[in-house]
PDB file of C-alpha atoms in Angstrom:
ATOM      1  CA  UNK A 205       0.080   0.030   0.491  1.00 47.00           C
ATOM      2  CA  UNK A 206       0.962   3.431  -0.342  1.00 51.00           C
ATOM      3  CA  UNK A 207       2.590   4.963   2.871  1.00 54.00           C
ATOM      4  CA  UNK A 208       1.354   8.691   3.855  1.00 51.00           C
ATOM      5  CA  UNK A 209       4.543  10.532   4.594  1.00 52.00           C
ATOM      6  CA  UNK A 210       4.062  13.037   7.297  1.00 64.00           C
ATOM      7  CA  UNK A 211       5.833  16.339   6.937  1.00 74.00           C
ATOM      8  CA  UNK A 212       6.650  17.831  10.136  1.00 90.00           C
ATOM      9  CA  UNK A 213       6.324  21.459  11.615  1.00 92.00           C
ATOM     10  CA  UNK A 214       9.969  23.264  11.662  1.00 94.00           C
ATOM     11  CA  UNK A 215       9.387  25.413  14.387  1.00 94.00           C
ATOM     12  CA  UNK A 216      12.348  26.806  14.344  1.00 94.00           C
ATOM     13  CA  UNK A 217      12.161  27.776  10.984  1.00 95.00           C
ATOM     14  CA  UNK A 218       9.237  29.329  11.157  1.00 95.00           C
ATOM     15  CA  UNK A 219      10.202  31.674  14.613  1.00 94.00           C
ATOM     16  CA  UNK A 220      13.396  33.053  12.376  1.00 96.00           C
ATOM     17  CA  UNK A 221      11.400  34.338   9.663  1.00 96.00           C
ATOM     18  CA  UNK A 222       7.697  36.071  11.636  1.00 96.00           C
ATOM     19  CA  UNK A 223       9.792  38.793  12.359  1.00 96.00           C
ATOM     20  CA  UNK A 224      10.186  39.715   8.978  1.00 97.00           C
ATOM     21  CA  UNK A 225       6.406  40.032   9.005  1.00 97.00           C
ATOM     22  CA  UNK A 226       6.513  42.068  11.937  1.00 96.00           C
ATOM     23  CA  UNK A 227       9.237  44.204  10.751  1.00 97.00           C
ATOM     24  CA  UNK A 228       7.048  44.642   7.814  1.00 96.00           C
ATOM     25  CA  UNK A 229       4.772  45.824   9.773  1.00 96.00           C
ATOM     26  CA  UNK A 230       6.421  47.666  11.586  1.00 95.00           C
ATOM     27  CA  UNK A 231       7.378  49.893   8.639  1.00 96.00           C
ATOM     28  CA  UNK A 232       3.863  50.290   7.116  1.00 94.00           C
ATOM     29  CA  UNK A 233       2.537  51.415  10.311  1.00 94.00           C
ATOM     30  CA  UNK A 234       4.683  54.468  10.454  1.00 92.00           C
ATOM     31  CA  UNK A 235       2.842  55.549   7.873  1.00 91.00           C
ATOM     32  CA  UNK A 236      -0.029  55.582   9.937  1.00 91.00           C
ATOM     33  CA  UNK A 237      -0.649  58.855  13.067  1.00 91.00           C
ATOM     34  CA  UNK A 238      -0.100  56.679  16.325  1.00 88.00           C
ATOM     35  CA  UNK A 239      -3.121  58.406  17.475  1.00 88.00           C
ATOM     36  CA  UNK A 240      -4.835  55.663  14.507  1.00 89.00           C
ATOM     37  CA  UNK A 241      -3.544  52.938  16.038  1.00 90.00           C
ATOM     38  CA  UNK A 242      -6.874  51.764  17.481  1.00 89.00           C
ATOM     39  CA  UNK A 243      -8.790  52.706  14.146  1.00 90.00           C
ATOM     40  CA  UNK A 244      -8.864  49.380  11.898  1.00 88.00           C
ATOM     41  CA  UNK A 245      -9.904  51.270   8.747  1.00 91.00           C
ATOM     42  CA  UNK A 246      -6.749  53.086   8.750  1.00 91.00           C
ATOM     43  CA  UNK A 247      -4.526  50.043   8.815  1.00 92.00           C
ATOM     44  CA  UNK A 248      -6.234  47.131   8.074  1.00 93.00           C
ATOM     45  CA  UNK A 249      -4.465  46.607   4.332  1.00 95.00           C
ATOM     46  CA  UNK A 250      -1.150  46.233   6.444  1.00 96.00           C
ATOM     47  CA  UNK A 251      -2.865  44.317   8.717  1.00 96.00           C
ATOM     48  CA  UNK A 252      -3.948  42.137   6.532  1.00 96.00           C
ATOM     49  CA  UNK A 253      -0.295  41.619   4.477  1.00 96.00           C
ATOM     50  CA  UNK A 254       1.301  41.051   8.146  1.00 97.00           C
ATOM     51  CA  UNK A 255      -1.431  38.389   8.804  1.00 96.00           C
ATOM     52  CA  UNK A 256      -0.962  37.109   5.298  1.00 97.00           C
ATOM     53  CA  UNK A 257       2.669  37.322   5.690  1.00 97.00           C
ATOM     54  CA  UNK A 258       2.513  34.984   9.200  1.00 96.00           C
ATOM     55  CA  UNK A 259       0.260  32.615   7.278  1.00 96.00           C
ATOM     56  CA  UNK A 260       2.978  32.452   4.651  1.00 96.00           C
ATOM     57  CA  UNK A 261       6.032  32.276   6.664  1.00 96.00           C
ATOM     58  CA  UNK A 262       4.134  29.009   8.704  1.00 95.00           C
ATOM     59  CA  UNK A 263       3.380  27.017   5.907  1.00 95.00           C
ATOM     60  CA  UNK A 264       6.622  27.570   4.355  1.00 95.00           C
ATOM     61  CA  UNK A 265       8.024  26.138   7.753  1.00 95.00           C
ATOM     62  CA  UNK A 266       5.109  22.962   6.845  1.00 94.00           C
ATOM     63  CA  UNK A 267       3.493  24.541  10.096  1.00 94.00           C
ATOM     64  CA  UNK A 268      -0.429  24.698  10.736  1.00 93.00           C
ATOM     65  CA  UNK A 269      -1.541  28.475  11.269  1.00 91.00           C
ATOM     66  CA  UNK A 270      -2.392  29.348  13.369  1.00 88.00           C
ATOM     67  CA  UNK A 271      -0.919  27.690  15.667  1.00 93.00           C
ATOM     68  CA  UNK A 272       0.872  28.531  19.676  1.00 94.00           C
ATOM     69  CA  UNK A 273       3.998  29.778  18.405  1.00 94.00           C
ATOM     70  CA  UNK A 274       2.542  32.088  15.475  1.00 94.00           C
ATOM     71  CA  UNK A 275       0.096  33.018  17.756  1.00 95.00           C
ATOM     72  CA  UNK A 276       2.504  34.478  20.457  1.00 95.00           C
ATOM     73  CA  UNK A 277       3.933  36.368  17.791  1.00 95.00           C
ATOM     74  CA  UNK A 278       0.935  38.291  16.630  1.00 95.00           C
ATOM     75  CA  UNK A 279       0.086  39.015  20.489  1.00 95.00           C
ATOM     76  CA  UNK A 280       3.609  39.997  20.499  1.00 95.00           C
ATOM     77  CA  UNK A 281       3.085  42.855  17.335  1.00 95.00           C
ATOM     78  CA  UNK A 282      -0.624  43.426  19.236  1.00 93.00           C
ATOM     79  CA  UNK A 283       1.125  44.732  22.736  1.00 93.00           C
ATOM     80  CA  UNK A 284       3.711  46.504  20.807  1.00 92.00           C
ATOM     81  CA  UNK A 285       0.781  48.230  18.614  1.00 91.00           C
ATOM     82  CA  UNK A 286      -2.437  48.256  20.292  1.00 90.00           C
ATOM     83  CA  UNK A 287      -1.678  48.362  24.426  1.00 87.00           C
ATOM     84  CA  UNK A 288      -3.615  51.470  24.430  1.00 84.00           C
ATOM     85  CA  UNK A 289      -6.701  50.791  22.355  1.00 84.00           C
ATOM     86  CA  UNK A 290      -9.337  49.370  24.917  1.00 74.00           C
ATOM     87  CA  UNK A 291     -12.867  48.469  23.739  1.00 67.00           C
ATOM     88  CA  UNK A 292     -15.446  51.267  24.774  1.00 68.00           C
ATOM     89  CA  UNK A 293     -18.108  49.174  26.025  1.00 69.00           C
ATOM     90  CA  UNK A 294     -21.754  50.848  25.644  1.00 67.00           C
ATOM     91  CA  UNK A 295     -23.601  51.522  28.411  1.00 75.00           C
ATOM     92  CA  UNK A 296     -27.128  50.363  27.933  1.00 80.00           C
ATOM     93  CA  UNK A 297     -30.146  52.580  30.001  1.00 85.00           C
ATOM     94  CA  UNK A 298     -33.363  51.660  29.590  1.00 84.00           C
ATOM     95  CA  UNK A 299     -35.629  54.540  27.826  1.00 86.00           C
ATOM     96  CA  UNK A 300     -37.833  56.953  30.539  1.00 91.00           C
ATOM     97  CA  UNK A 301     -40.634  55.635  31.962  1.00 91.00           C
ATOM     98  CA  UNK A 302     -43.420  57.422  30.098  1.00 92.00           C
ATOM     99  CA  UNK A 303     -41.451  55.244  26.559  1.00 92.00           C
ATOM    100  CA  UNK A 304     -41.269  52.245  28.045  1.00 90.00           C
ATOM    101  CA  UNK A 305     -44.962  52.140  29.406  1.00 93.00           C
ATOM    102  CA  UNK A 306     -45.743  53.379  25.642  1.00 93.00           C
ATOM    103  CA  UNK A 307     -43.893  50.257  23.721  1.00 92.00           C
ATOM    104  CA  UNK A 308     -45.104  47.845  25.676  1.00 94.00           C
ATOM    105  CA  UNK A 309     -48.948  49.033  25.843  1.00 95.00           C
ATOM    106  CA  UNK A 310     -49.349  49.695  21.831  1.00 95.00           C
ATOM    107  CA  UNK A 311     -48.269  45.227  21.500  1.00 95.00           C
ATOM    108  CA  UNK A 312     -50.809  44.521  24.447  1.00 95.00           C
ATOM    109  CA  UNK A 313     -53.686  46.768  23.143  1.00 96.00           C
ATOM    110  CA  UNK A 314     -52.912  45.844  19.569  1.00 95.00           C
ATOM    111  CA  UNK A 315     -52.756  42.075  20.375  1.00 96.00           C
ATOM    112  CA  UNK A 316     -56.982  42.792  22.947  1.00 95.00           C
ATOM    113  CA  UNK A 317     -58.069  44.424  19.355  1.00 95.00           C
ATOM    114  CA  UNK A 318     -57.201  42.053  17.079  1.00 95.00           C
ATOM    115  CA  UNK A 319     -58.805  39.180  19.498  1.00 95.00           C
ATOM    116  CA  UNK A 320     -61.779  41.491  19.777  1.00 94.00           C
ATOM    117  CA  UNK A 321     -62.123  42.011  16.079  1.00 92.00           C
ATOM    118  CA  UNK A 322     -61.674  38.237  15.362  1.00 91.00           C
ATOM    119  CA  UNK A 323     -64.263  37.517  17.654  1.00 90.00           C
ATOM    120  CA  UNK A 324     -66.890  40.173  16.926  1.00 89.00           C
ATOM    121  CA  UNK A 325     -66.468  38.734  12.695  1.00 87.00           C
ATOM    122  CA  UNK A 326     -66.774  35.340  14.171  1.00 86.00           C
ATOM    123  CA  UNK A 327     -70.000  35.654  15.820  1.00 84.00           C
ATOM    124  CA  UNK A 328     -70.868  37.569  12.724  1.00 79.00           C
ATOM    125  CA  UNK A 329     -70.966  35.457   9.958  1.00 71.00           C
ATOM    126  CA  UNK A 330     -73.600  35.948   8.579  1.00 65.00           C
ATOM    127  CA  UNK A 331     -72.207  39.387   6.938  1.00 60.00           C
ATOM    128  CA  UNK A 332     -69.371  36.935   5.500  1.00 56.00           C
TER     129      UNK A 332
END
């Protein structure tokens, strides 16, 4: 029968090549004002190139992507460039009571009106 050859991941080759991706990303990020580093639309193409580079280098080293070593490298890049970015949590509040009561009562009243109309129409079958 045919034997399947297993190719082992060359982690040291991958770790040797990944910094070139980081260096390239760093050079591209120099074009972006550091105040805009938290706005993904400002550098999405650079980040996409960085991601493709890390994937390519992992694959060239016969490693799957993402893998723990590549993820560790990517996390390091994130810490370097995006550590000051925080996701702003939206603080949800209930609407004022007047609006809340209105939003609750309208569907309740419509439901009651529809039930009344159906019952009334079913008793007046002589019209239909």
